[in-house]
Amino acid sequence: TYEPPERRFGFDVALLTQVRPDVLGERFTTEPVATPNEFFREVPRDDNWVQALLCARTVETTPQNAVSSSERPTNCPN
């Protein structure tokens, strides 16, 4: 049976402000007219939105936790 790989990776936000795109990227981008006005922050694990995601369950005949028990907060509803 096929099982998707367990990947843990993020997106490098520095790529969004790259001065010159690479050769392939030049075909799909335009020069920015101004400096990007974007701010990113890491959301803490105790954030309500993150808690809801970590406590999520699958939608199946017998629902299961969407994340492993080691990642799941202790205050999730049953």
GROMACS .gro file of N, CA, C and O in nm:
model
  312
    1THR      N    1   0.084  -0.119   0.000
    1THR     CA    2   0.000   0.000   0.000
    1THR      C    3   0.088   0.125   0.000
    1THR      O    4   0.198   0.125   0.054
    2TYR      N    5   0.036   0.229  -0.058
    2TYR     CA    6   0.110   0.355  -0.066
    2TYR      C    7   0.090   0.436   0.061
    2TYR      O    8  -0.022   0.449   0.109
    3GLU      N    9   0.195   0.486   0.114
    3GLU     CA   10   0.188   0.576   0.229
    3GLU      C   11   0.268   0.701   0.193
    3GLU      O   12   0.383   0.691   0.151
    4PRO      N   13   0.208   0.820   0.208
    4PRO     CA   14   0.283   0.941   0.176
    4PRO      C   15   0.401   0.960   0.271
    4PRO      O   16   0.394   0.918   0.386
    5PRO      N   17   0.509   1.018   0.224
    5PRO     CA   18   0.625   1.040   0.311
    5PRO      C   19   0.594   1.141   0.421
    5PRO      O   20   0.510   1.228   0.405
    6GLU      N   21   0.661   1.125   0.533
    6GLU     CA   22   0.646   1.220   0.642
    6GLU      C   23   0.749   1.330   0.623
    6GLU      O   24   0.867   1.312   0.650
    7ARG      N   25   0.706   1.442   0.571
    7ARG     CA   26   0.796   1.553   0.545
    7ARG      C   27   0.772   1.663   0.646
    7ARG      O   28   0.660   1.697   0.677
    8ARG      N   29   0.878   1.720   0.691
    8ARG     CA   30   0.871   1.835   0.781
    8ARG      C   31   0.961   1.943   0.721
    8ARG      O   32   1.082   1.937   0.735
    9PHE      N   33   0.899   2.036   0.650
    9PHE     CA   34   0.977   2.141   0.587
    9PHE      C   35   0.898   2.270   0.588
    9PHE      O   36   0.778   2.271   0.610
   10GLY      N   37   0.967   2.377   0.567
   10GLY     CA   38   0.904   2.508   0.564
   10GLY      C   39   0.938   2.579   0.434
   10GLY      O   40   1.011   2.527   0.350
   11PHE      N   41   0.884   2.695   0.418
   11PHE     CA   42   0.909   2.777   0.300
   11PHE      C   43   1.007   2.887   0.336
   11PHE      O   44   0.990   2.955   0.436
   12ASP      N   45   1.109   2.903   0.255
   12ASP     CA   46   1.210   3.005   0.278
   12ASP      C   47   1.155   3.140   0.232
   12ASP      O   48   1.145   3.165   0.112
   13VAL      N   49   1.114   3.225   0.327
   13VAL     CA   50   1.053   3.353   0.291
   13VAL      C   51   1.153   3.446   0.223
   13VAL      O   52   1.113   3.542   0.158
   14ALA      N   53   1.282   3.418   0.233
   14ALA     CA   54   1.381   3.500   0.164
   14ALA      C   55   1.365   3.489   0.013
   14ALA      O   56   1.402   3.580  -0.061
   15LEU      N   57   1.306   3.380  -0.034
   15LEU     CA   58   1.284   3.365  -0.178
   15LEU      C   59   1.184   3.468  -0.231
   15LEU      O   60   1.184   3.500  -0.349
   16LEU      N   61   1.096   3.518  -0.144
   16LEU     CA   62   0.997   3.616  -0.187
   16LEU      C   63   1.059   3.751  -0.221
   16LEU      O   64   1.003   3.828  -0.297
   17THR      N   65   1.173   3.781  -0.163
   17THR     CA   66   1.237   3.911  -0.185
   17THR      C   67   1.369   3.896  -0.261
   17THR      O   68   1.456   3.979  -0.250
   18GLN      N   69   1.381   3.788  -0.335
   18GLN     CA   70   1.501   3.763  -0.413
   18GLN      C   71   1.519   3.878  -0.513
   18GLN      O   72   1.425   3.918  -0.580
   19VAL      N   73   1.640   3.930  -0.524
   19VAL     CA   74   1.666   4.045  -0.611
   19VAL      C   75   1.643   4.009  -0.757
   19VAL      O   76   1.567   4.074  -0.827
   20ARG      N   77   1.707   3.906  -0.805
   20ARG     CA   78   1.688   3.863  -0.944
   20ARG      C   79   1.647   3.716  -0.943
   20ARG      O   80   1.715   3.632  -0.885
   21PRO      N   81   1.536   3.682  -1.010
   21PRO     CA   82   1.497   3.542  -1.016
   21PRO      C   83   1.594   3.462  -1.103
   21PRO      O   84   1.667   3.519  -1.185
   22ASP      N   85   1.596   3.332  -1.085
   22ASP     CA   86   1.682   3.249  -1.168
   22ASP      C   87   1.628   3.247  -1.312
   22ASP      O   88   1.526   3.306  -1.343
   23VAL      N   89   1.697   3.177  -1.400
   23VAL     CA   90   1.662   3.178  -1.543
   23VAL      C   91   1.519   3.131  -1.566
   23VAL      O   92   1.443   3.193  -1.640
   24LEU      N   93   1.479   3.022  -1.502
   24LEU     CA   94   1.343   2.972  -1.519
   24LEU      C   95   1.242   3.068  -1.457
   24LEU      O   96   1.138   3.098  -1.516
   25GLY      N   97   1.273   3.120  -1.339
   25GLY     CA   98   1.182   3.210  -1.270
   25GLY      C   99   1.157   3.340  -1.344
   25GLY      O  100   1.053   3.402  -1.329
   26GLU      N  101   1.254   3.384  -1.425
   26GLU     CA  102   1.238   3.509  -1.500
   26GLU      C  103   1.120   3.502  -1.596
   26GLU      O  104   1.057   3.602  -1.626
   27ARG      N  105   1.088   3.383  -1.643
   27ARG     CA  106   0.976   3.369  -1.736
   27ARG      C  107   0.841   3.389  -1.668
   27ARG      O  108   0.741   3.413  -1.733
   28PHE      N  109   0.836   3.375  -1.536
   28PHE     CA  110   0.709   3.381  -1.464
   28PHE      C  111   0.699   3.499  -1.368
   28PHE      O  112   0.604   3.507  -1.293
   29THR      N  113   0.796   3.587  -1.368
   29THR     CA  114   0.795   3.699  -1.275
   29THR      C  115   0.812   3.832  -1.348
   29THR      O  116   0.856   3.836  -1.462
   30THR      N  117   0.778   3.937  -1.278
   30THR     CA  118   0.804   4.072  -1.327
   30THR      C  119   0.882   4.145  -1.220
   30THR      O  120   0.880   4.107  -1.103
   31GLU      N  121   0.951   4.249  -1.258
   31GLU     CA  122   1.027   4.327  -1.162
   31GLU      C  123   0.931   4.395  -1.065
   31GLU      O  124   0.831   4.454  -1.108
   32PRO      N  125   0.957   4.390  -0.935
   32PRO     CA  126   0.869   4.459  -0.841
   32PRO      C  127   0.878   4.610  -0.858
   32PRO      O  128   0.985   4.664  -0.888
   33VAL      N  129   0.765   4.677  -0.839
   33VAL     CA  130   0.764   4.823  -0.852
   33VAL      C  131   0.804   4.890  -0.721
   33VAL      O  132   0.841   5.006  -0.720
   34ALA      N  133   0.797   4.818  -0.613
   34ALA     CA  134   0.836   4.872  -0.482
   34ALA      C  135   0.884   4.757  -0.394
   34ALA      O  136   0.865   4.640  -0.426
   35THR      N  137   0.944   4.791  -0.282
   35THR     CA  138   0.986   4.690  -0.187
   35THR      C  139   0.863   4.619  -0.130
   35THR      O  140   0.766   4.686  -0.093
   36PRO      N  141   0.862   4.485  -0.123
   36PRO     CA  142   0.746   4.415  -0.069
   36PRO      C  143   0.716   4.457   0.075
   36PRO      O  144   0.808   4.482   0.153
   37ASN      N  145   0.590   4.467   0.106
   37ASN     CA  146   0.547   4.503   0.241
   37ASN      C  147   0.482   4.381   0.303
   37ASN      O  148   0.360   4.372   0.315
   38GLU      N  149   0.564   4.282   0.339
   38GLU     CA  150   0.513   4.157   0.394
   38GLU      C  151   0.585   4.127   0.524
   38GLU      O  152   0.706   4.143   0.535
   39PHE      N  153   0.508   4.084   0.621
   39PHE     CA  154   0.565   4.051   0.751
   39PHE      C  155   0.520   3.910   0.787
   39PHE      O  156   0.404   3.873   0.768
   40PHE      N  157   0.610   3.831   0.839
   40PHE     CA  158   0.581   3.694   0.878
   40PHE      C  159   0.617   3.676   1.024
   40PHE      O  160   0.712   3.735   1.073
   41ARG      N  161   0.542   3.592   1.089
   41ARG     CA  162   0.574   3.560   1.227
   41ARG      C  163   0.545   3.413   1.251
   41ARG      O  164   0.462   3.354   1.183
   42GLU      N  165   0.614   3.356   1.345
   42GLU     CA  166   0.588   3.217   1.380
   42GLU      C  167   0.473   3.216   1.480
   42GLU      O  168   0.478   3.285   1.582
   43VAL      N  169   0.371   3.139   1.451
   43VAL     CA  170   0.255   3.131   1.540
   43VAL      C  171   0.287   3.030   1.649
   43VAL      O  172   0.330   2.918   1.620
   44PRO      N  173   0.267   3.064   1.777
   44PRO     CA  174   0.298   2.971   1.885
   44PRO      C  175   0.201   2.854   1.889
   44PRO      O  176   0.088   2.862   1.840
   45ARG      N  177   0.244   2.744   1.950
   45ARG     CA  178   0.160   2.624   1.959
   45ARG      C  179   0.035   2.646   2.043
   45ARG      O  180  -0.063   2.575   2.026
   46ASP      N  181   0.035   2.744   2.133
   46ASP     CA  182  -0.083   2.766   2.217
   46ASP      C  183  -0.184   2.861   2.151
   46ASP      O  184  -0.286   2.894   2.210
   47ASP      N  185  -0.160   2.901   2.026
   47ASP     CA  186  -0.255   2.983   1.952
   47ASP      C  187  -0.382   2.900   1.926
   47ASP      O  188  -0.374   2.780   1.898
   48ASN      N  189  -0.500   2.963   1.936
   48ASN     CA  190  -0.626   2.889   1.921
   48ASN      C  191  -0.636   2.820   1.785
   48ASN      O  192  -0.685   2.708   1.775
   49TRP      N  193  -0.593   2.886   1.680
   49TRP     CA  194  -0.601   2.828   1.546
   49TRP      C  195  -0.510   2.707   1.534
   49TRP      O  196  -0.549   2.603   1.480
   50VAL      N  197  -0.389   2.716   1.588
   50VAL     CA  198  -0.295   2.604   1.584
   50VAL      C  199  -0.347   2.490   1.669
   50VAL      O  200  -0.340   2.373   1.630
   51GLN      N  201  -0.404   2.522   1.785
   51GLN     CA  202  -0.462   2.418   1.872
   51GLN      C  203  -0.572   2.342   1.800
   51GLN      O  204  -0.580   2.220   1.808
   52ALA      N  205  -0.657   2.414   1.727
   52ALA     CA  206  -0.766   2.348   1.653
   52ALA      C  207  -0.709   2.253   1.548
   52ALA      O  208  -0.761   2.142   1.528
   53LEU      N  209  -0.602   2.294   1.481
   53LEU     CA  210  -0.541   2.206   1.380
   53LEU      C  211  -0.477   2.083   1.445
   53LEU      O  212  -0.489   1.972   1.394
   54LEU      N  213  -0.409   2.103   1.556
   54LEU     CA  214  -0.342   1.991   1.623
   54LEU      C  215  -0.442   1.894   1.687
   54LEU      O  216  -0.411   1.777   1.706
   55CYS      N  217  -0.561   1.941   1.720
   55CYS     CA  218  -0.663   1.856   1.781
   55CYS      C  219  -0.756   1.795   1.676
   55CYS      O  220  -0.849   1.722   1.710
   56ALA      N  221  -0.734   1.823   1.549
   56ALA     CA  222  -0.823   1.776   1.443
   56ALA      C  223  -0.826   1.623   1.437
   56ALA      O  224  -0.732   1.555   1.475
   57ARG      N  225  -0.940   1.575   1.386
   57ARG     CA  226  -0.958   1.431   1.365
   57ARG      C  227  -0.998   1.408   1.220
   57ARG      O  228  -1.056   1.494   1.156
   58THR      N  229  -0.966   1.290   1.169
   58THR     CA  230  -1.001   1.257   1.030
   58THR      C  231  -1.150   1.232   1.019
   58THR      O  232  -1.217   1.201   1.118
   59VAL      N  233  -1.203   1.245   0.898
   59VAL     CA  234  -1.344   1.219   0.873
   59VAL      C  235  -1.355   1.083   0.807
   59VAL      O  236  -1.338   1.069   0.687
   60GLU      N  237  -1.377   0.983   0.886
   60GLU     CA  238  -1.387   0.846   0.838
   60GLU      C  239  -1.496   0.774   0.917
   60GLU      O  240  -1.557   0.833   1.007
   61THR      N  241  -1.518   0.647   0.886
   61THR     CA  242  -1.614   0.568   0.962
   61THR      C  243  -1.571   0.562   1.108
   61THR      O  244  -1.651   0.579   1.199
   62THR      N  245  -1.442   0.539   1.130
   62THR     CA  246  -1.385   0.544   1.265
   62THR      C  247  -1.281   0.655   1.266
   62THR      O  248  -1.168   0.635   1.222
   63PRO      N  249  -1.320   0.775   1.311
   63PRO     CA  250  -1.226   0.889   1.308
   63PRO      C  251  -1.099   0.862   1.388
   63PRO      O  252  -1.102   0.794   1.490
   64GLN      N  253  -0.990   0.915   1.339
   64GLN     CA  254  -0.861   0.904   1.407
   64GLN      C  255  -0.802   1.043   1.422
   64GLN      O  256  -0.843   1.136   1.353
   65ASN      N  257  -0.704   1.055   1.509
   65ASN     CA  258  -0.635   1.183   1.525
   65ASN      C  259  -0.561   1.217   1.396
   65ASN      O  260  -0.501   1.130   1.334
   66ALA      N  261  -0.564   1.344   1.358
   66ALA     CA  262  -0.497   1.386   1.236
   66ALA      C  263  -0.346   1.396   1.254
   66ALA      O  264  -0.271   1.387   1.158
   67VAL      N  265  -0.301   1.417   1.376
   67VAL     CA  266  -0.157   1.422   1.405
   67VAL      C  267  -0.124   1.315   1.508
   67VAL      O  268  -0.212   1.265   1.578
   68SER      N  269   0.002   1.280   1.518
   68SER     CA  270   0.043   1.175   1.612
   68SER      C  271   0.020   1.218   1.757
   68SER      O  272   0.013   1.337   1.788
   69SER      N  273   0.011   1.122   1.844
   69SER     CA  274  -0.015   1.149   1.985
   69SER      C  275   0.094   1.235   2.048
   69SER      O  276   0.066   1.314   2.137
   70SER      N  277   0.216   1.221   2.001
   70SER     CA  278   0.325   1.300   2.057
   70SER      C  279   0.313   1.448   2.022
   70SER      O  280   0.363   1.533   2.093
   71GLU      N  281   0.248   1.481   1.911
   71GLU     CA  282   0.229   1.620   1.868
   71GLU      C  283   0.099   1.680   1.920
   71GLU      O  284   0.082   1.801   1.921
   72ARG      N  285   0.008   1.596   1.963
   72ARG     CA  286  -0.126   1.639   2.004
   72ARG      C  287  -0.123   1.703   2.142
   72ARG      O  288  -0.066   1.648   2.235
   73PRO      N  289  -0.186   1.820   2.160
   73PRO     CA  290  -0.191   1.883   2.293
   73PRO      C  291  -0.274   1.799   2.391
   73PRO      O  292  -0.360   1.722   2.350
   74THR      N  293  -0.247   1.815   2.518
   74THR     CA  294  -0.319   1.737   2.620
   74THR      C  295  -0.460   1.789   2.644
   74THR      O  296  -0.542   1.717   2.699
   75ASN      N  297  -0.491   1.911   2.602
   75ASN     CA  298  -0.623   1.968   2.628
   75ASN      C  299  -0.721   1.949   2.513
   75ASN      O  300  -0.823   2.017   2.507
   76CYS      N  301  -0.695   1.857   2.420
   76CYS     CA  302  -0.788   1.832   2.310
   76CYS      C  303  -0.914   1.763   2.361
   76CYS      O  304  -0.906   1.674   2.447
   77PRO      N  305  -1.033   1.800   2.307
   77PRO     CA  306  -1.155   1.731   2.347
   77PRO      C  307  -1.155   1.588   2.294
   77PRO      O  308  -1.094   1.559   2.194
   78ASN      N  309  -1.226   1.501   2.362
   78ASN     CA  310  -1.235   1.361   2.318
   78ASN      C  311  -1.333   1.353   2.211
   78ASN      O  312  -1.388   1.333   2.138
   0.00000   0.00000   0.00000
